[in-house]
Amino acid sequence: MTDQLIAPPTVEAPPASWWRNAVIYQIYPRSFADSNGDGIGDLPGISRRLPYLRDLGVDAVWLSPFYASPQADAGYDVSDYRTVDPIFGTVADAEELITGAHALGLRVIVDLVPNHSSDQHDWFKRAIAEGPGSPFRDRYHFRPGQGADGELPPNDWPSIFGGPAWTRVEDGEWYLHLFAPEQPDFNWEHPAVRDEFKTILRFWLDLGVDGFRVDVAHGMVKEAGLPDIGDTGEWHLLGAGESPFFDRDGVHEIYRDWRRILDEYPGERIAVAEAWAPTLARVANYVRGDELHQAFNFSYLGTAWNAHEQRAIIDESLAAMREVGAPTTWTLSNHDVVRHTTRLMQKVEGDAAGRKATAVDDEAGLRRGRAASALMLALPGSAYVYQGEELGLPEVIDLPPEARQDPAFHRATGQDGYRDGCRVPIPWSGAEAPYGFGPDGGGSWLPQPESWARLSVAAQAGVPGSTLELYRAALAIRRDNPALAPTDNLTWVSAPAGILAFDRSAPGVPGFRCTVNMGAEPVEIGRPGEILLASGPLEGDPDNIILPPDTTVWWSVAR
Ligand code: GLC
Ligand code: CA
């Protein structure tokens, strides 16, 4: 009796961790839906399309930046972190979007760009206006140059977008920008910078967002003294080795601070790191129990389409995240890389992430892209879907140079030089551009190919076998099938060469199997179970199925 009296009151069970196996849909606001006909997507446009995303079956959306910005890098150059750029709408529109999404059961993740601001941010403008010695210069990295007259950059760091990472201002000092000159890097050793971002986090959390995608999450802390890197030739984010400006251990202190803030809010607010660390073990550091929740798996994104390498990277990813108790994430496409329907067909030397798109056979690319999507969505953990991949959009490789807006394109040979081709606005309906992206006659900030009429949402909705219906079916199965709920339950099944096969099982429920043919020849696979989903047509007969190349099948298997 006494025991019962002093027993703690019944507490509500903690909410299930929604993010551990969530499907998160990336919206690139300027290319999603344009409500006012200026050719640029906006927040009211997104709000109107939310029912589409609910019907697609995703759990959350992640919005690329929509904050006040001169748009030197499509919004990744923020001049005011607490307001919405007029091209995208207002803070009230953002609130409406968040409330509208929540009403449909969708969570909202917003982008946070802490490595650098815009050169039009108040702090940077004051740093420039006040000249050398201004306290605002300490909030960025200003340095005198080298050489007799300071005419040489302070060190040899390259910008990711090409050219040196330093720009000289009129009074002779130089400032650091790992990206475009319009994106000066913050000095994260300065307490004002740290405090500022804590209040920015709270601003958006108070407005109701469910989390943040942290841009260049590996970049904020620089090695003291900003030492030279030595001549390493062309610098790439992906597969970058050790460097004095990326993946320094000091960044983790920032994330421990942020985690405490996120945890103060109800409902499991999360953060996902865009951290291009050299190994998956280094990536796992960002998602230790007291840091961020997820990190993008760029090693998986960059892996070529063959059974041996895919199996290895899947194993490695699961093992690395298991070490720290975080779920693995899977991404095939985003706004920085060649769309996977094109990329997975390309032979790109030394760079599987595919920065330079080349022409591929569209039909073959789509077949492989669909097989890859069905594989990704069958893997345990959280999956990121980039807008338009559910329509099977290919990379647009023939944009005229005058239409291109990616700063990297204009800075010549830097990383990511060709990112406009994955940012072409979404075709929603109709026979002519802008295909319902905005009002008729409104146009689109990048031209849409003529062939996109047949790829529009309206052209695919309800059409059996369409890519859109494949995604809808896959997401519905993923949500309802209890074998797919656990986030670390993958068991490989032995299979003929070129075939990747794995099971996912959970106690007391029917088994699930995924079989993928990554080889060049059709393969007889018998009949492992009842077909739940196929990414393309199958051959053979029901008891001896022949799996064509670049095809994925999901099965329900007897236990
Ligand atoms: C990230 C973004 C990319 C942007 C860069 C600089 O890599 O994904 O689009 O250009 O950071 O902010
Ligand atoms: Ca608009």
Coordinates of C-alpha atoms and ligand atoms in Angstrom, one line a residue:
M1 CA 0.0 0.0 0.0
T2 CA 2.7 2.4 1.1
D3 CA 4.5 1.6 -2.1
Q4 CA 1.6 2.6 -4.2
L5 CA 1.2 5.8 -2.4
I6 CA 4.7 6.9 -3.1
A7 CA 4.7 5.5 -6.7
P8 CA 5.2 8.3 -9.2
P9 CA 2.0 9.5 -10.9
T10 CA 1.3 7.9 -14.2
V11 CA 3.1 9.8 -16.9
E12 CA 2.0 9.8 -20.5
A13 CA 4.2 7.6 -22.6
P14 CA 6.7 9.7 -24.6
P15 CA 5.5 10.2 -28.2
A16 CA 7.0 7.7 -30.6
S17 CA 10.1 9.2 -32.3
W18 CA 8.4 10.3 -35.5
W19 CA 11.6 11.2 -37.2
R20 CA 13.4 7.9 -36.9
N21 CA 11.7 6.4 -39.9
A22 CA 10.1 9.5 -41.4
V23 CA 9.9 10.2 -45.1
I24 CA 10.8 13.9 -45.5
Y25 CA 10.0 15.7 -48.7
Q26 CA 12.3 18.5 -49.7
I27 CA 10.6 21.6 -51.1
Y28 CA 12.7 24.0 -53.1
P29 CA 10.4 27.0 -52.6
R30 CA 11.3 28.9 -55.7
S31 CA 10.5 25.9 -57.9
F32 CA 7.5 24.3 -56.2
A33 CA 4.4 26.4 -56.9
D34 CA 4.0 30.1 -57.8
S35 CA 0.8 31.7 -56.5
N36 CA 1.2 35.2 -58.0
G37 CA 2.5 34.6 -61.5
D38 CA 6.0 36.2 -61.1
G39 CA 7.5 32.9 -62.2
I40 CA 9.0 32.2 -58.8
G41 CA 7.5 29.7 -56.4
D42 CA 6.4 31.1 -53.0
L43 CA 4.9 30.2 -49.6
P44 CA 1.2 30.7 -50.5
G45 CA 1.9 28.4 -53.5
I46 CA 3.2 25.7 -51.2
S47 CA 0.3 26.1 -48.8
R48 CA -2.2 25.4 -51.6
R49 CA -0.3 22.3 -52.6
L50 CA -0.1 20.7 -49.1
P51 CA -3.0 18.3 -49.8
Y52 CA -0.9 16.9 -52.6
L53 CA 1.9 16.1 -50.1
R54 CA -0.5 14.6 -47.7
D55 CA -1.9 12.3 -50.4
L56 CA 1.6 11.4 -51.5
G57 CA 2.1 10.1 -48.0
V58 CA 5.2 11.8 -46.7
D59 CA 5.6 12.6 -43.0
A60 CA 7.3 16.0 -43.2
V61 CA 8.5 18.7 -45.5
W62 CA 11.8 20.4 -45.4
L63 CA 11.8 23.8 -47.0
S64 CA 15.0 25.3 -48.5
P65 CA 15.6 28.9 -47.3
F66 CA 12.8 31.5 -47.8
Y67 CA 14.3 34.2 -45.6
A68 CA 15.2 37.7 -46.7
S69 CA 18.0 37.4 -49.2
P70 CA 19.5 39.1 -52.2
Q71 CA 19.4 35.6 -53.8
A72 CA 23.1 35.5 -54.7
D73 CA 22.9 31.7 -53.9
A74 CA 19.2 31.1 -54.2
G75 CA 18.5 32.1 -50.6
Y76 CA 21.5 30.4 -49.0
D77 CA 22.7 34.0 -48.5
V78 CA 20.5 35.3 -45.7
S79 CA 20.3 39.0 -44.9
D80 CA 17.7 38.7 -42.2
Y81 CA 17.1 35.3 -40.5
R82 CA 13.8 36.3 -38.9
T83 CA 11.8 37.4 -41.9
V84 CA 10.6 36.1 -45.2
D85 CA 11.8 37.4 -48.4
P86 CA 9.1 39.3 -50.3
I87 CA 9.5 37.1 -53.3
F88 CA 8.4 34.2 -51.1
G89 CA 5.8 36.0 -49.0
T90 CA 5.6 37.1 -45.4
V91 CA 6.1 35.7 -41.9
A92 CA 2.3 35.4 -41.8
D93 CA 2.4 33.2 -44.9
A94 CA 5.0 31.1 -43.1
E95 CA 2.8 30.7 -40.1
E96 CA -0.1 29.8 -42.3
L97 CA 2.0 27.2 -44.0
I98 CA 3.1 25.7 -40.7
T99 CA -0.5 25.6 -39.3
G100 CA -1.8 24.3 -42.6
A101 CA 0.8 21.5 -42.7
H102 CA 0.1 20.5 -39.1
A103 CA -3.6 20.4 -39.7
L104 CA -2.9 17.8 -42.4
G105 CA -0.5 15.8 -40.2
L106 CA 2.6 17.0 -41.9
R107 CA 5.6 18.3 -40.0
V108 CA 7.7 21.3 -41.1
I109 CA 11.4 21.5 -41.1
V110 CA 13.1 24.8 -42.2
D111 CA 16.6 25.5 -43.4
L112 CA 19.1 27.2 -41.1
V113 CA 22.2 28.8 -42.7
P114 CA 24.7 29.4 -39.9
N115 CA 28.0 29.1 -41.6
H116 CA 27.7 32.4 -43.5
S117 CA 25.3 35.3 -43.9
S118 CA 24.6 37.4 -47.0
D119 CA 27.0 40.3 -47.6
Q120 CA 23.8 42.4 -47.2
H121 CA 23.3 41.3 -43.6
D122 CA 23.3 44.3 -41.2
W123 CA 26.4 43.0 -39.4
F124 CA 28.4 42.6 -42.5
K125 CA 27.2 46.0 -43.9
R126 CA 28.4 47.6 -40.7
A127 CA 31.6 45.7 -40.8
I128 CA 32.3 47.1 -44.2
A129 CA 31.0 50.7 -43.5
E130 CA 32.9 51.1 -40.2
G131 CA 36.2 49.9 -41.7
P132 CA 39.2 48.1 -40.1
G133 CA 38.9 47.9 -36.3
S134 CA 35.1 47.8 -36.4
P135 CA 33.8 45.3 -33.8
F136 CA 31.6 43.9 -36.5
R137 CA 34.6 42.7 -38.4
D138 CA 35.2 40.3 -35.6
R139 CA 31.9 38.6 -36.3
Y140 CA 33.3 37.5 -39.6
H141 CA 36.8 36.6 -40.7
F142 CA 38.6 39.8 -41.8
R143 CA 42.4 39.6 -42.2
P144 CA 45.1 41.7 -43.8
G145 CA 46.5 40.2 -47.0
Q146 CA 49.9 38.7 -47.7
G147 CA 52.5 40.2 -50.0
A148 CA 54.3 43.6 -50.0
D149 CA 51.0 45.5 -50.2
G150 CA 48.7 42.9 -48.9
E151 CA 47.6 42.1 -52.4
L152 CA 47.6 38.4 -51.9
P153 CA 44.8 36.5 -50.0
P154 CA 45.6 35.7 -46.3
N155 CA 45.8 32.0 -47.0
D156 CA 45.3 29.4 -49.8
W157 CA 41.8 28.3 -49.1
P158 CA 39.6 27.8 -52.2
S159 CA 36.0 28.7 -52.4
I160 CA 33.7 25.7 -53.0
F161 CA 32.2 27.6 -55.9
G162 CA 35.6 28.2 -57.5
G163 CA 38.3 30.8 -57.1
P164 CA 39.9 31.8 -53.8
A165 CA 37.8 31.9 -50.6
W166 CA 38.9 35.5 -49.9
T167 CA 37.7 38.8 -51.3
R168 CA 39.4 42.1 -50.7
V169 CA 37.4 45.1 -49.7
E170 CA 38.2 48.7 -50.6
D171 CA 40.2 49.5 -47.4
G172 CA 42.5 46.6 -48.2
E173 CA 41.4 43.9 -45.8
W174 CA 40.2 40.6 -47.0
Y175 CA 37.2 38.5 -45.7
L176 CA 36.6 34.8 -45.9
H177 CA 33.8 33.2 -47.9
L178 CA 33.9 29.4 -48.3
F179 CA 31.1 29.9 -50.9
A180 CA 30.3 32.9 -53.0
P181 CA 31.8 36.4 -52.2
E182 CA 28.2 37.4 -51.3
Q183 CA 28.3 34.7 -48.5
P184 CA 30.9 35.9 -45.8
D185 CA 31.6 33.2 -43.2
F186 CA 30.7 34.0 -39.6
N187 CA 33.3 33.8 -36.9
W188 CA 31.8 31.2 -34.6
E189 CA 34.4 32.0 -31.9
H190 CA 32.5 35.2 -31.3
P191 CA 29.8 35.0 -28.6
A192 CA 27.5 37.3 -30.4
V193 CA 27.3 34.9 -33.3
R194 CA 26.5 32.0 -31.0
D195 CA 23.9 34.0 -29.1
E196 CA 22.3 35.2 -32.3
F197 CA 21.7 31.7 -33.6
K198 CA 20.2 30.5 -30.4
T199 CA 17.6 33.3 -30.7
I200 CA 17.0 32.5 -34.3
L201 CA 16.3 28.9 -33.4
R202 CA 13.8 30.0 -30.8
F203 CA 12.2 32.4 -33.2
W204 CA 11.2 29.6 -35.6
L205 CA 10.5 27.1 -32.9
D206 CA 8.1 29.5 -31.3
L207 CA 6.5 29.9 -34.7
G208 CA 5.9 26.1 -34.6
V209 CA 8.5 24.5 -36.8
D210 CA 9.3 20.9 -36.1
G211 CA 13.0 21.1 -36.9
F212 CA 15.9 22.5 -38.9
R213 CA 18.1 21.3 -41.7
V214 CA 21.5 22.7 -40.9
D215 CA 23.3 24.0 -43.9
V216 CA 27.1 23.4 -44.1
A217 CA 26.8 21.9 -40.6
H218 CA 30.5 20.9 -40.7
G219 CA 31.8 24.3 -41.6
M220 CA 31.3 26.8 -38.8
V221 CA 34.4 26.2 -36.8
K222 CA 37.8 27.0 -38.4
E223 CA 41.1 25.9 -37.2
A224 CA 42.8 28.7 -35.1
G225 CA 45.2 30.7 -37.2
L226 CA 43.5 29.7 -40.5
P227 CA 46.5 27.6 -41.7
D228 CA 47.1 26.9 -45.4
I229 CA 45.9 23.6 -46.7
G230 CA 48.7 23.3 -49.2
D231 CA 48.1 22.6 -52.9
T232 CA 45.4 19.9 -53.2
G233 CA 44.2 20.8 -56.6
E234 CA 40.4 21.0 -57.1
W235 CA 38.5 20.9 -53.8
H236 CA 35.3 18.9 -53.5
L237 CA 32.8 18.8 -50.6
L238 CA 32.1 15.1 -51.1
G239 CA 34.9 13.0 -50.0
A240 CA 36.9 15.9 -48.7
G241 CA 39.7 14.8 -46.5
E242 CA 40.8 16.5 -43.3
S243 CA 40.8 20.3 -43.6
P244 CA 41.2 23.3 -41.4
F245 CA 37.7 24.6 -42.3
F246 CA 35.5 21.5 -42.4
D247 CA 34.5 19.0 -39.8
R248 CA 36.5 20.4 -36.9
D249 CA 35.7 18.9 -33.6
G250 CA 34.7 22.3 -32.2
V251 CA 31.4 22.3 -34.1
H252 CA 30.0 19.6 -31.8
E253 CA 29.9 22.0 -28.9
I254 CA 27.5 24.2 -30.9
Y255 CA 25.2 21.2 -31.6
R256 CA 25.1 20.2 -27.9
D257 CA 23.9 23.7 -27.1
W258 CA 21.3 23.6 -29.8
R259 CA 20.1 20.2 -28.7
R260 CA 19.3 21.6 -25.3
I261 CA 17.2 24.3 -26.9
L262 CA 15.4 21.8 -29.2
D263 CA 14.6 19.6 -26.2
E264 CA 13.0 22.4 -24.3
Y265 CA 10.2 22.4 -26.9
P266 CA 7.4 19.7 -26.9
G267 CA 6.9 17.3 -29.7
E268 CA 10.4 16.2 -30.6
R269 CA 11.8 19.0 -32.6
I270 CA 14.7 17.8 -34.7
A271 CA 17.7 18.9 -36.6
V272 CA 19.4 17.3 -39.6
A273 CA 23.0 18.0 -40.5
E274 CA 24.2 18.7 -44.0
A275 CA 27.7 17.5 -42.9
W276 CA 30.1 16.5 -45.6
A277 CA 32.5 14.6 -43.4
P278 CA 35.2 12.4 -44.9
T279 CA 33.9 9.1 -43.4
L280 CA 30.5 7.8 -42.1
A281 CA 32.1 7.5 -38.7
R282 CA 32.8 11.2 -38.7
V283 CA 29.3 11.9 -39.9
A284 CA 28.0 9.8 -37.0
N285 CA 29.6 12.3 -34.6
Y286 CA 26.9 14.8 -35.6
V287 CA 24.1 12.6 -34.4
R288 CA 25.4 11.4 -31.1
G289 CA 22.7 11.3 -28.4
D290 CA 23.2 14.9 -27.2
E291 CA 23.7 16.5 -30.7
L292 CA 21.6 16.5 -33.8
H293 CA 19.1 13.9 -34.8
Q294 CA 19.9 13.0 -38.3
A295 CA 22.7 13.6 -40.9
F296 CA 22.3 13.3 -44.6
N297 CA 24.0 10.2 -46.0
F298 CA 26.0 11.6 -48.9
S299 CA 28.1 8.5 -49.1
Y300 CA 25.0 6.6 -50.1
L301 CA 24.0 9.3 -52.6
G302 CA 27.4 9.1 -54.2
T303 CA 27.5 5.3 -54.6
A304 CA 27.4 3.9 -58.0
W305 CA 24.6 1.5 -59.2
N306 CA 26.0 -1.9 -58.6
A307 CA 25.0 -4.6 -56.2
H308 CA 28.4 -5.0 -54.6
E309 CA 29.0 -1.3 -53.8
Q310 CA 25.4 -0.7 -52.8
R311 CA 25.4 -3.5 -50.3
A312 CA 28.6 -2.3 -48.9
I313 CA 27.5 1.3 -48.4
I314 CA 24.1 0.2 -46.9
D315 CA 26.0 -2.0 -44.4
E316 CA 28.5 0.7 -43.6
S317 CA 25.8 3.3 -43.1
L318 CA 23.7 1.2 -40.8
A319 CA 26.8 0.2 -38.8
A320 CA 28.1 3.7 -38.4
M321 CA 24.8 5.1 -37.1
R322 CA 24.2 2.1 -34.9
E323 CA 27.3 3.1 -33.0
V324 CA 25.6 6.2 -31.8
G325 CA 22.0 5.1 -31.7
A326 CA 20.8 7.3 -34.5
P327 CA 18.7 6.3 -37.5
T328 CA 20.4 6.1 -40.9
T329 CA 19.1 8.5 -43.6
W330 CA 18.9 7.8 -47.3
T331 CA 18.8 10.4 -50.0
L332 CA 19.1 10.1 -53.8
S333 CA 18.5 13.6 -54.9
N334 CA 18.5 17.2 -53.7
H335 CA 18.9 20.7 -55.0
D336 CA 22.7 20.4 -55.2
V337 CA 23.2 17.2 -57.3
V338 CA 22.2 15.8 -60.6
R339 CA 18.7 14.2 -60.4
H340 CA 19.1 10.5 -59.8
T341 CA 17.1 9.3 -62.8
T342 CA 19.9 10.9 -64.9
R343 CA 22.8 10.6 -62.5
L344 CA 22.6 6.8 -61.9
M345 CA 23.0 6.2 -65.7
Q346 CA 26.0 8.5 -66.1
K347 CA 29.5 7.4 -66.2
V348 CA 31.1 10.2 -64.3
E349 CA 34.7 9.7 -63.5
G350 CA 35.8 10.2 -60.0
D351 CA 32.5 11.8 -58.9
A352 CA 29.5 9.7 -58.5
A353 CA 27.5 12.6 -57.1
G354 CA 27.5 13.8 -60.6
R355 CA 28.1 17.5 -60.8
K356 CA 28.2 17.6 -64.5
A357 CA 25.2 16.0 -66.1
T358 CA 25.5 14.3 -69.4
A359 CA 22.8 13.1 -71.8
V360 CA 21.4 9.7 -71.0
D361 CA 18.5 7.7 -72.5
D362 CA 15.5 9.1 -70.6
E363 CA 13.6 5.8 -70.6
A364 CA 16.5 3.8 -69.3
G365 CA 17.2 6.5 -66.7
L366 CA 13.7 6.5 -65.5
R367 CA 13.6 2.7 -65.2
R368 CA 16.8 2.7 -63.1
G369 CA 15.7 5.8 -61.1
R370 CA 12.5 4.1 -60.1
A371 CA 14.3 0.9 -59.1
A372 CA 16.6 3.0 -57.0
S373 CA 13.7 4.9 -55.3
A374 CA 12.0 1.6 -54.5
L375 CA 15.2 0.3 -53.0
M376 CA 15.8 3.5 -50.9
L377 CA 12.2 3.5 -49.6
A378 CA 12.6 -0.1 -48.4
L379 CA 15.7 0.6 -46.3
P380 CA 15.4 1.1 -42.6
G381 CA 15.7 4.6 -41.2
S382 CA 14.6 7.9 -42.6
A383 CA 14.3 8.8 -46.3
Y384 CA 14.5 12.2 -48.1
V385 CA 12.6 12.7 -51.3
Y386 CA 13.4 15.8 -53.4
Q387 CA 10.5 17.5 -55.1
G388 CA 9.9 16.1 -58.6
E389 CA 11.6 12.8 -58.0
E390 CA 8.1 11.3 -57.4
L391 CA 7.4 12.4 -61.0
G392 CA 10.5 10.8 -62.3
L393 CA 11.8 14.2 -63.5
P394 CA 15.2 13.9 -65.3
E395 CA 18.0 16.5 -64.9
V396 CA 17.6 19.3 -67.4
I397 CA 20.9 19.3 -69.1
D398 CA 20.4 21.8 -71.9
L399 CA 19.5 25.0 -70.1
P400 CA 20.8 28.0 -72.0
P401 CA 23.7 29.7 -70.2
E402 CA 21.8 33.0 -70.0
A403 CA 19.0 31.2 -68.0
R404 CA 21.4 29.7 -65.4
Q405 CA 21.6 31.3 -62.0
D406 CA 23.8 29.0 -60.0
P407 CA 26.7 31.2 -58.8
A408 CA 29.0 28.2 -59.2
F409 CA 28.2 28.1 -62.9
H410 CA 29.4 31.7 -63.2
R411 CA 32.5 31.1 -61.1
A412 CA 33.6 28.4 -63.6
T413 CA 35.2 25.3 -62.4
G414 CA 34.1 25.1 -58.7
Q415 CA 32.1 22.4 -57.1
D416 CA 28.4 22.1 -58.0
G417 CA 28.8 24.0 -61.2
Y418 CA 25.6 22.7 -62.7
R419 CA 22.9 22.9 -60.1
D420 CA 20.2 24.7 -62.1
G421 CA 19.3 21.5 -63.9
C422 CA 17.8 19.9 -60.9
R423 CA 15.9 23.1 -59.9
V424 CA 13.6 23.5 -62.8
P425 CA 10.0 24.3 -61.6
I426 CA 7.6 21.4 -61.1
P427 CA 5.1 20.6 -63.8
W428 CA 1.6 20.2 -62.2
S429 CA -0.8 20.1 -65.1
G430 CA -1.6 21.2 -68.6
A431 CA 0.0 21.0 -72.0
E432 CA 2.1 24.1 -72.0
A433 CA 4.7 25.7 -69.7
P434 CA 4.5 26.7 -66.9
Y435 CA 2.4 23.5 -66.6
G436 CA 0.4 24.8 -63.6
F437 CA 3.5 25.8 -61.7
G438 CA 1.9 29.3 -61.7
P439 CA -0.9 31.0 -63.4
D440 CA -1.0 30.6 -67.2
G441 CA 1.3 33.1 -68.9
G442 CA 3.3 33.5 -65.6
G443 CA 6.3 31.7 -66.8
S444 CA 9.0 30.1 -64.7
W445 CA 12.3 31.4 -63.5
L446 CA 14.1 28.5 -65.3
P447 CA 12.5 27.2 -68.6
Q448 CA 10.8 23.9 -68.4
P449 CA 11.3 21.3 -71.2
E450 CA 8.5 20.7 -73.6
S451 CA 8.6 17.0 -72.8
W452 CA 7.4 17.7 -69.2
A453 CA 3.7 17.9 -70.1
R454 CA 3.6 14.1 -69.9
L455 CA 5.4 14.1 -66.5
S456 CA 3.1 16.5 -64.8
V457 CA 1.2 15.6 -61.6
A458 CA -2.1 15.7 -63.5
A459 CA -0.7 13.4 -66.3
Q460 CA 0.4 10.8 -63.7
A461 CA -2.2 10.9 -61.0
G462 CA -4.4 7.8 -61.0
V463 CA -2.4 6.3 -63.9
P464 CA -1.4 2.8 -63.1
G465 CA 2.3 2.3 -63.5
S466 CA 3.2 6.0 -63.4
T467 CA 6.1 7.1 -61.2
L468 CA 3.8 9.2 -59.0
E469 CA 1.6 6.1 -58.3
L470 CA 4.7 4.1 -57.6
Y471 CA 5.7 6.5 -54.9
R472 CA 2.3 6.8 -53.5
A473 CA 2.0 3.0 -53.3
A474 CA 5.5 2.7 -51.8
L475 CA 4.9 5.3 -49.2
A476 CA 1.5 3.7 -48.2
I477 CA 3.1 0.3 -47.8
R478 CA 6.0 1.8 -45.9
R479 CA 3.6 3.5 -43.5
D480 CA 1.3 0.5 -43.0
N481 CA 3.6 -2.5 -43.1
P482 CA 4.8 -3.2 -39.5
A483 CA 8.0 -5.0 -40.8
L484 CA 9.1 -1.6 -42.1
A485 CA 8.7 0.3 -38.8
P486 CA 11.9 -0.7 -37.1
T487 CA 14.9 1.3 -38.1
D488 CA 17.7 -1.2 -38.0
N489 CA 16.2 -4.6 -39.1
L490 CA 17.9 -5.5 -42.4
T491 CA 19.1 -9.0 -43.2
W492 CA 20.7 -9.8 -46.5
V493 CA 19.4 -12.8 -48.4
S494 CA 21.8 -14.7 -50.7
A495 CA 21.1 -14.0 -54.3
P496 CA 22.6 -14.5 -57.8
A497 CA 25.2 -12.1 -59.0
G498 CA 23.9 -8.6 -59.8
I499 CA 20.9 -9.1 -57.4
L500 CA 20.5 -7.4 -54.1
A501 CA 18.0 -9.0 -51.8
F502 CA 17.2 -8.3 -48.1
D503 CA 14.6 -9.0 -45.6
R504 CA 13.1 -6.8 -42.9
S505 CA 11.2 -8.5 -40.2
A506 CA 9.6 -7.7 -36.9
P507 CA 8.2 -10.0 -34.2
G508 CA 4.7 -11.4 -34.9
V509 CA 4.2 -9.8 -38.3
P510 CA 4.6 -11.1 -41.9
G511 CA 8.1 -10.7 -43.4
F512 CA 9.1 -8.2 -46.0
R513 CA 11.6 -8.7 -48.8
C514 CA 13.1 -6.3 -51.3
T515 CA 14.8 -7.7 -54.4
V516 CA 16.7 -5.5 -56.9
N517 CA 18.3 -6.4 -60.1
M518 CA 21.4 -4.2 -60.6
G519 CA 22.9 -6.4 -63.2
A520 CA 22.7 -6.2 -67.0
E521 CA 20.7 -9.4 -67.6
P522 CA 17.3 -10.6 -66.5
V523 CA 17.4 -13.1 -63.6
E524 CA 15.1 -15.9 -62.6
I525 CA 14.2 -15.5 -59.0
G526 CA 11.3 -18.0 -58.5
R527 CA 8.6 -16.7 -56.2
P528 CA 9.8 -15.5 -52.9
G529 CA 6.4 -14.3 -51.7
E530 CA 3.4 -12.2 -52.7
I531 CA 4.2 -9.2 -54.7
L532 CA 3.5 -5.9 -52.9
L533 CA 5.1 -3.6 -55.4
A534 CA 7.2 -3.6 -58.5
S535 CA 9.2 -0.7 -59.9
G536 CA 8.7 -1.9 -63.5
P537 CA 7.2 -4.8 -65.6
L538 CA 8.2 -8.3 -64.6
E539 CA 8.7 -11.3 -66.9
G540 CA 8.3 -15.0 -66.5
D541 CA 5.3 -16.6 -64.9
P542 CA 3.8 -16.2 -61.4
D543 CA 5.8 -19.1 -60.0
N544 CA 9.0 -18.3 -61.6
I545 CA 9.4 -14.6 -62.0
I546 CA 12.1 -13.2 -64.1
L547 CA 13.4 -9.9 -62.8
P548 CA 14.5 -7.6 -65.6
P549 CA 17.6 -5.3 -65.1
D550 CA 17.0 -2.1 -63.1
T551 CA 13.9 -3.4 -61.4
T552 CA 12.9 -3.6 -57.8
V553 CA 10.2 -5.8 -56.2
W554 CA 8.8 -5.7 -52.7
W555 CA 7.3 -8.9 -51.4
S556 CA 5.4 -10.1 -48.4
V557 CA 7.0 -13.3 -47.4
A558 CA 5.8 -16.1 -45.2
R559 CA 7.7 -16.4 -41.9
Ligands
GLC1 C1 24.7 23.9 -49.0 C2 23.4 24.1 -49.8 C3 23.8 24.7 -51.1 C4 24.4 26.1 -50.9 C5 25.6 25.9 -49.9 C6 26.0 27.3 -49.4 O1 25.6 23.0 -49.6 O2 22.8 22.9 -49.9 O3 22.7 24.8 -52.0 O4 24.9 26.6 -52.1 O5 25.3 25.2 -48.8 O6 25.1 27.7 -48.5
CA2 CA 5.6 33.9 -56.9

